[in-house]
Short mmCIF file of C-alpha atoms in Angstrom, two decimals:
data_model
loop_
_atom_site.label_atom_id
_atom_site.label_comp_id
_atom_site.label_asym_id
_atom_site.label_seq_id
_atom_site.Cartn_x
_atom_site.Cartn_y
_atom_site.Cartn_z
CA UNK R 19 105.23 92.66 118.68
CA UNK R 20 104.46 93.91 121.69
CA UNK R 21 104.99 92.49 125.12
CA UNK R 22 101.35 91.32 125.75
CA UNK R 23 101.10 88.10 123.57
CA UNK R 24 97.37 87.43 124.54
CA UNK R 25 94.05 88.74 123.98
CA UNK R 26 91.22 88.87 126.73
CA UNK R 27 88.01 86.84 125.60
CA UNK R 28 86.44 90.04 124.56
CA UNK R 29 89.47 91.11 122.35
CA UNK R 30 89.52 87.23 120.92
CA UNK R 31 85.68 87.82 120.21
CA UNK R 32 85.50 91.34 119.03
CA UNK R 33 88.38 90.29 116.51
CA UNK R 34 86.77 87.18 115.18
CA UNK R 35 83.41 89.22 114.64
CA UNK R 36 85.08 91.90 112.94
CA UNK R 37 87.03 89.20 110.50
CA UNK R 38 84.04 86.92 110.02
CA UNK R 39 82.75 88.76 106.95
CA UNK R 40 83.83 88.08 103.17
CA UNK R 41 85.25 91.19 102.20
CA UNK R 42 86.94 91.86 105.45
CA UNK R 43 88.60 88.34 105.35
CA UNK R 44 89.86 90.05 102.03
CA UNK R 45 91.10 92.94 103.21
CA UNK R 46 93.16 91.41 105.86
CA UNK R 47 94.53 88.89 103.30
CA UNK R 48 95.66 92.06 100.80
CA UNK R 49 97.15 93.83 104.45
CA UNK R 50 99.00 90.86 105.14
CA UNK R 51 100.73 91.26 102.28
CA UNK R 52 101.26 95.36 102.24
CA UNK R 53 99.56 98.56 103.90
CA UNK R 54 96.64 99.78 101.42
CA UNK R 55 94.72 103.03 101.22
CA UNK R 56 91.02 103.37 101.16
CA UNK R 57 91.32 104.11 97.31
CA UNK R 58 93.60 100.94 96.75
CA UNK R 59 91.25 98.49 98.73
CA UNK R 60 88.38 99.97 96.33
CA UNK R 61 90.55 99.63 93.21
CA UNK R 62 91.30 95.82 94.35
CA UNK R 63 88.30 94.56 95.54
CA UNK R 64 85.84 97.02 93.65
CA UNK R 65 83.66 97.90 96.24
CA UNK R 66 82.50 101.37 96.87
CA UNK R 67 85.01 103.62 98.89
CA UNK R 68 81.99 104.36 101.72
CA UNK R 69 81.65 100.36 102.19
CA UNK R 70 85.92 99.89 102.07
CA UNK R 71 85.95 102.62 104.88
CA UNK R 72 83.21 100.99 106.58
CA UNK R 73 85.16 97.21 106.48
CA UNK R 74 88.29 98.99 107.43
CA UNK R 75 86.74 101.31 110.49
CA UNK R 76 85.68 97.75 111.93
CA UNK R 77 88.56 96.40 111.65
CA UNK R 78 90.21 99.05 113.27
CA UNK R 79 87.83 99.14 116.15
CA UNK R 80 88.68 95.94 116.22
CA UNK R 81 92.14 96.16 116.88
CA UNK R 82 93.06 94.11 114.02
CA UNK R 83 94.25 96.75 112.02
CA UNK R 84 95.90 100.44 112.31
CA UNK R 85 95.25 103.20 110.70
CA UNK R 86 98.30 105.92 109.72
CA UNK R 87 97.11 109.34 108.41
CA UNK R 88 99.16 110.62 105.85
CA UNK R 89 98.15 113.75 104.74
CA UNK R 90 94.92 113.66 102.38
CA UNK R 91 95.58 109.87 102.36
CA UNK R 92 94.93 107.34 105.29
CA UNK R 93 97.42 104.10 105.20
CA UNK R 94 96.02 100.59 106.97
CA UNK R 95 98.18 98.23 108.06
CA UNK R 96 97.53 94.98 110.12
CA UNK R 97 98.39 95.60 113.59
CA UNK R 98 101.63 94.74 115.26
CA UNK R 99 100.42 92.87 118.35
CA UNK R 100 98.52 90.08 119.39
CA UNK R 101 95.61 91.28 118.11
CA UNK R 102 97.58 91.57 114.36
CA UNK R 103 99.01 88.41 115.15
CA UNK R 104 95.22 87.04 115.03
CA UNK R 105 94.75 88.22 112.23
CA UNK R 106 97.76 86.71 110.47
CA UNK R 107 97.03 83.53 111.75
CA UNK R 108 93.46 83.86 110.49
CA UNK R 109 94.52 84.76 106.88
CA UNK R 110 97.57 82.18 106.87
CA UNK R 111 94.73 79.54 107.25
CA UNK R 112 93.22 80.77 103.83
CA UNK R 113 93.27 78.49 101.00
CA UNK R 114 95.72 80.62 98.48
CA UNK R 115 94.29 78.90 95.15
CA UNK R 116 90.77 80.10 96.07
CA UNK R 117 89.49 81.89 93.14
CA UNK R 118 88.35 85.22 95.04
CA UNK R 119 92.05 85.42 96.80
CA UNK R 120 94.03 84.92 93.61
CA UNK R 121 91.84 87.16 91.71
CA UNK R 122 92.57 90.09 94.32
CA UNK R 123 96.24 89.01 94.55
CA UNK R 124 96.12 90.00 90.83
CA UNK R 125 95.12 93.10 91.04
CA UNK R 126 97.08 94.14 94.01
CA UNK R 127 100.59 92.77 91.95
CA UNK R 128 99.23 95.41 89.09
CA UNK R 129 98.29 98.13 90.97
CA UNK R 130 101.58 97.67 92.93
CA UNK R 131 103.52 97.37 89.44
CA UNK R 132 101.53 100.85 88.08
CA UNK R 133 102.55 102.12 91.57
CA UNK R 134 106.74 101.31 91.41
CA UNK R 135 106.42 102.95 87.44
CA UNK R 136 105.21 106.07 89.12
CA UNK R 137 108.06 106.32 91.60
CA UNK R 138 110.33 104.87 88.93
CA UNK R 139 109.55 108.19 87.00
CA UNK R 140 109.90 110.68 89.90
CA UNK R 141 113.43 109.24 90.91
CA UNK R 142 114.25 109.99 87.32
CA UNK R 143 113.18 112.89 86.59
CA UNK R 144 115.31 113.60 90.17
CA UNK R 145 118.11 111.72 89.06
CA UNK R 146 120.22 114.52 87.45
CA UNK R 147 120.30 116.59 90.48
CA UNK R 148 121.26 114.44 92.62
CA UNK R 149 123.88 112.92 90.80
CA UNK R 150 125.64 116.13 90.42
CA UNK R 151 125.59 116.30 94.03
CA UNK R 152 126.83 112.63 94.54
CA UNK R 153 129.83 113.83 91.91
CA UNK R 154 131.03 115.78 94.52
CA UNK R 155 131.92 113.34 97.38
CA UNK R 156 132.91 109.58 97.98
CA UNK R 157 131.13 106.71 96.35
CA UNK R 158 127.74 105.90 97.94
CA UNK R 159 129.09 102.45 98.65
CA UNK R 160 131.73 103.64 100.45
CA UNK R 161 129.60 105.80 102.75
CA UNK R 162 127.55 102.70 103.11
CA UNK R 163 130.35 100.48 104.12
CA UNK R 164 131.26 102.93 106.77
CA UNK R 165 127.84 102.87 108.35
CA UNK R 166 127.55 98.97 108.42
CA UNK R 167 131.37 99.21 109.93
CA UNK R 168 130.14 101.56 112.65
CA UNK R 169 127.31 99.95 113.51
CA UNK R 170 128.50 96.09 113.50
CA UNK R 171 127.25 93.12 112.79
CA UNK R 172 125.22 92.09 115.95
CA UNK R 173 121.18 92.14 115.20
CA UNK R 174 119.47 94.97 117.13
CA UNK R 175 115.45 95.06 117.63
CA UNK R 176 114.27 98.42 116.05
CA UNK R 177 115.41 101.13 113.45
CA UNK R 178 114.52 104.52 112.90
CA UNK R 179 115.10 106.31 109.59
CA UNK R 180 114.74 109.92 109.51
CA UNK R 181 114.51 111.60 106.06
CA UNK R 182 114.25 107.96 105.05
CA UNK R 183 114.03 109.30 101.16
CA UNK R 184 114.06 106.04 98.92
CA UNK R 185 114.34 104.10 102.00
CA UNK R 186 117.75 103.21 100.63
CA UNK R 187 118.94 102.88 104.87
CA UNK R 188 115.59 100.48 105.35
CA UNK R 189 117.00 97.97 102.71
CA UNK R 190 120.63 97.84 103.16
CA UNK R 191 120.39 97.68 107.22
CA UNK R 192 117.85 94.68 106.79
CA UNK R 193 119.66 91.83 107.60
CA UNK R 194 120.36 93.65 111.15
CA UNK R 195 116.62 94.66 112.77
CA UNK R 196 113.99 92.94 113.28
CA UNK R 197 111.17 96.20 112.50
CA UNK R 198 111.57 99.13 111.38
CA UNK R 199 110.47 102.42 110.67
CA UNK R 200 111.48 105.21 107.95
CA UNK R 201 109.81 108.73 108.29
CA UNK R 202 109.72 111.47 105.43
CA UNK R 203 108.36 114.37 104.69
CA UNK R 204 108.00 114.46 101.22
CA UNK R 205 104.75 112.27 99.66
CA UNK R 206 106.79 111.77 96.79
CA UNK R 207 109.80 110.36 98.44
CA UNK R 208 107.39 108.03 100.49
CA UNK R 209 106.07 106.38 97.22
CA UNK R 210 109.39 105.45 96.14
CA UNK R 211 110.72 103.91 99.06
CA UNK R 212 107.17 101.77 99.19
CA UNK R 213 107.95 100.87 95.86
CA UNK R 214 111.21 100.03 96.32
CA UNK R 215 110.46 98.27 99.40
CA UNK R 216 107.92 96.00 97.89
CA UNK R 217 110.26 95.13 95.54
CA UNK R 218 112.93 93.81 98.30
CA UNK R 219 110.05 91.88 99.72
CA UNK R 220 110.88 94.14 103.18
CA UNK R 221 107.78 93.65 105.29
CA UNK R 222 109.55 94.32 108.30
CA UNK R 223 109.74 97.60 107.36
CA UNK R 224 107.11 100.32 107.21
CA UNK R 225 107.53 104.10 106.06
CA UNK R 226 105.24 107.50 106.95
CA UNK R 227 105.13 110.74 106.28
CA UNK R 228 106.27 112.45 109.61
CA UNK R 229 107.90 116.03 110.58
CA UNK R 230 111.49 115.80 111.70
CA UNK R 231 111.13 118.28 114.26
CA UNK R 232 107.76 116.38 116.15
CA UNK R 233 108.47 112.79 115.61
CA UNK R 234 104.96 110.85 116.06
CA UNK R 235 107.12 107.99 117.82
CA UNK R 236 106.90 106.73 121.32
CA UNK R 237 109.89 107.96 122.92
CA UNK R 238 112.71 105.73 124.48
CA UNK R 239 111.32 103.12 121.12
CA UNK R 240 114.42 102.37 119.07
CA UNK R 241 118.05 100.98 119.17
CA UNK R 242 119.33 102.48 116.65
CA UNK R 243 118.21 106.32 115.01
CA UNK R 244 119.74 107.36 111.21
CA UNK R 245 119.96 110.64 110.06
CA UNK R 246 121.66 110.04 106.62
CA UNK R 247 122.29 113.36 104.38
CA UNK R 248 119.18 114.97 105.88
CA UNK R 249 120.58 118.03 108.61
CA UNK R 250 122.18 120.07 106.19
CA UNK R 251 118.59 120.98 104.16
CA UNK R 252 117.50 121.99 107.93
CA UNK R 253 117.16 125.41 109.33
CA UNK R 254 117.21 123.87 113.20
CA UNK R 255 119.61 120.65 113.08
CA UNK R 256 120.10 121.04 116.82
CA UNK R 257 116.21 120.80 117.06
CA UNK R 258 116.15 117.34 115.06
CA UNK R 259 118.71 115.94 116.69
CA UNK R 260 116.79 116.35 120.04
CA UNK R 261 113.92 114.63 118.83
CA UNK R 262 116.25 111.62 117.30
CA UNK R 263 118.04 111.41 120.85
CA UNK R 264 114.33 110.85 122.44
CA UNK R 265 113.16 108.33 120.24
CA UNK R 266 116.16 106.16 121.31
CA UNK R 267 116.32 103.17 124.31
CA UNK R 268 118.34 103.03 126.39
CA UNK R 269 122.09 102.26 125.10
CA UNK R 270 120.65 102.54 121.64
CA UNK R 271 122.91 104.39 119.14
CA UNK R 272 122.34 107.62 117.04
CA UNK R 273 124.52 107.50 113.23
CA UNK R 274 124.32 111.09 111.99
CA UNK R 275 126.03 110.96 108.11
CA UNK R 276 126.54 114.69 106.74
CA UNK R 277 128.93 116.95 105.15
CA UNK R 278 132.30 118.41 106.99
CA UNK R 279 132.17 122.14 106.32
CA UNK R 280 132.35 123.65 102.96
CA UNK R 281 131.82 126.90 101.09
CA UNK R 282 130.43 125.12 97.70
CA UNK R 283 127.46 128.14 97.81
CA UNK R 284 125.95 126.99 94.71
CA UNK R 285 124.69 123.79 96.75
CA UNK R 286 122.75 126.49 99.09
CA UNK R 287 121.15 128.25 95.75
CA UNK R 288 120.91 125.27 93.39
CA UNK R 289 120.29 122.16 95.58
CA UNK R 290 118.62 123.57 98.47
CA UNK R 291 120.99 123.12 101.36
CA UNK R 292 120.58 125.49 104.40
CA UNK R 293 123.74 124.52 105.84
CA UNK R 294 127.24 124.08 104.24
CA UNK R 295 128.41 121.13 106.49
CA UNK R 296 128.89 120.58 110.40
CA UNK R 297 132.27 120.08 111.94
CA UNK R 298 133.56 117.90 114.52
CA UNK R 299 133.15 120.20 117.00
CA UNK R 300 129.51 122.12 116.25
CA UNK R 301 128.13 118.09 116.31
CA UNK R 302 130.02 117.14 119.36
CA UNK R 303 128.88 119.76 121.34
CA UNK R 304 124.79 119.11 120.00
CA UNK R 305 125.30 115.39 121.19
CA UNK R 306 126.77 115.88 124.40
CA UNK R 307 124.16 118.59 124.92
CA UNK R 308 121.67 115.88 124.59
CA UNK R 309 123.90 113.71 126.66
CA UNK R 310 124.94 111.28 124.32
CA UNK R 311 128.55 110.19 124.30
CA UNK R 312 130.27 110.26 121.04
CA UNK R 313 131.79 106.41 120.16
CA UNK R 314 133.32 107.12 116.94
CA UNK R 315 133.77 110.19 113.74
CA UNK R 316 134.88 109.28 110.96
CA UNK R 317 136.02 111.25 108.46
CA UNK R 318 135.25 109.91 104.27
CA UNK R 319 137.46 112.35 101.95
CA UNK R 320 137.49 111.86 98.35
CA UNK R 321 140.16 111.02 96.41
CA UNK R 322 140.39 114.45 94.62
CA UNK R 323 140.42 116.03 98.23
CA UNK R 324 142.85 118.48 96.59
CA UNK R 325 140.07 120.09 94.53
CA UNK R 326 138.48 122.79 96.27
CA UNK R 327 135.16 121.46 94.88
CA UNK R 328 135.06 118.11 96.83
CA UNK R 329 133.46 117.09 99.62
CA UNK R 330 133.95 115.45 102.81
CA UNK R 331 131.31 113.36 104.12
CA UNK R 332 131.50 112.79 107.84
CA UNK R 333 129.97 110.27 109.98
CA UNK R 334 128.78 110.47 113.71
CA UNK R 335 128.19 107.28 115.93
CA UNK R 336 126.49 108.40 119.63
CA UNK R 337 125.12 106.25 122.16
CA UNK R 338 122.43 106.77 125.00
CA UNK R 339 124.83 106.01 127.98
CA UNK R 340 121.38 104.98 130.07
CA UNK R 341 121.62 101.60 131.44
CA UNK R 342 119.85 98.93 129.50
CA UNK R 343 116.67 97.44 131.44
CA UNK R 344 115.08 94.31 130.90
CA UNK R 345 111.52 96.30 130.54
CA UNK R 346 109.37 94.94 127.87
CA UNK R 347 109.64 96.92 124.15
CA UNK R 348 107.16 99.66 123.51
CA UNK R 349 104.66 99.26 121.01
CA UNK R 350 106.09 100.81 117.87
CA UNK R 351 102.93 101.61 115.91
CA UNK R 352 101.13 103.27 118.49
CA UNK R 353 100.66 106.79 117.46
CA UNK R 354 101.17 109.46 119.94
CA UNK R 355 100.00 113.23 120.43
#
């Protein structure tokens, strides 16, 4: 939620007018459950695309919902501010047993199930490739355990996962954060992530299509930023790290998980790896050049360390040394140029 918890008379009346129409109120009830595209809303409400687009446009103009372009699609979600809270309050006062709302909910559940099945099929198609790579290093559960140990048990406000993939880190760290955003360049992976988050009921986490080299998030807006097994796919890892550092709040932490240097050329040829790992020294220079303090570096060595094909996973944890202030939290849902 933004720092401003209140609405002006004009904004309040604008929100009430926008919500005061049956179809728009039904849309708000659906958006309180999950983000939707125009195509989704058209299928659920059984109305034409132009009509749904018009309703969503009016709700967005009133500030009740936000729109997030993603390629040729646009996702809509309730705003994370006082206007969004007004919409949630209105939805909370609706009778759940209303026949129209129950029918909408049933169609919504059927749509979500179909999407989950599509996501599972995509994941299954890629599983063999991923399993081959995972077999070369320590078990993922050990990597996740190390990440949890590094972050500690103290809750924090905001989490950003760059290259979120299936959204696994959004699930893993969900007991710690208040709100989270996952960014990925693959529409297919975002479909998997959305299905996974919906299955876990993680409404406090969102995923967005985005460019890791040009993040569309406000600067200094996240307490923790993670870059998990992403940098080795990039031509310019240092540039991506600079964007990650820009997103850190004062005192915020940047967690990087990637491979230590290795000589497995087939990963470049068959798995699209651009870099064959990163040394402690190289990563340290990049992080220090960004003004970050390296707090911890952990090597996770596989049991078959003597095997020339085994990969060591390294975890770096760095902190923005700027002093934390009591300034209000940034609005993480606001898009910036």
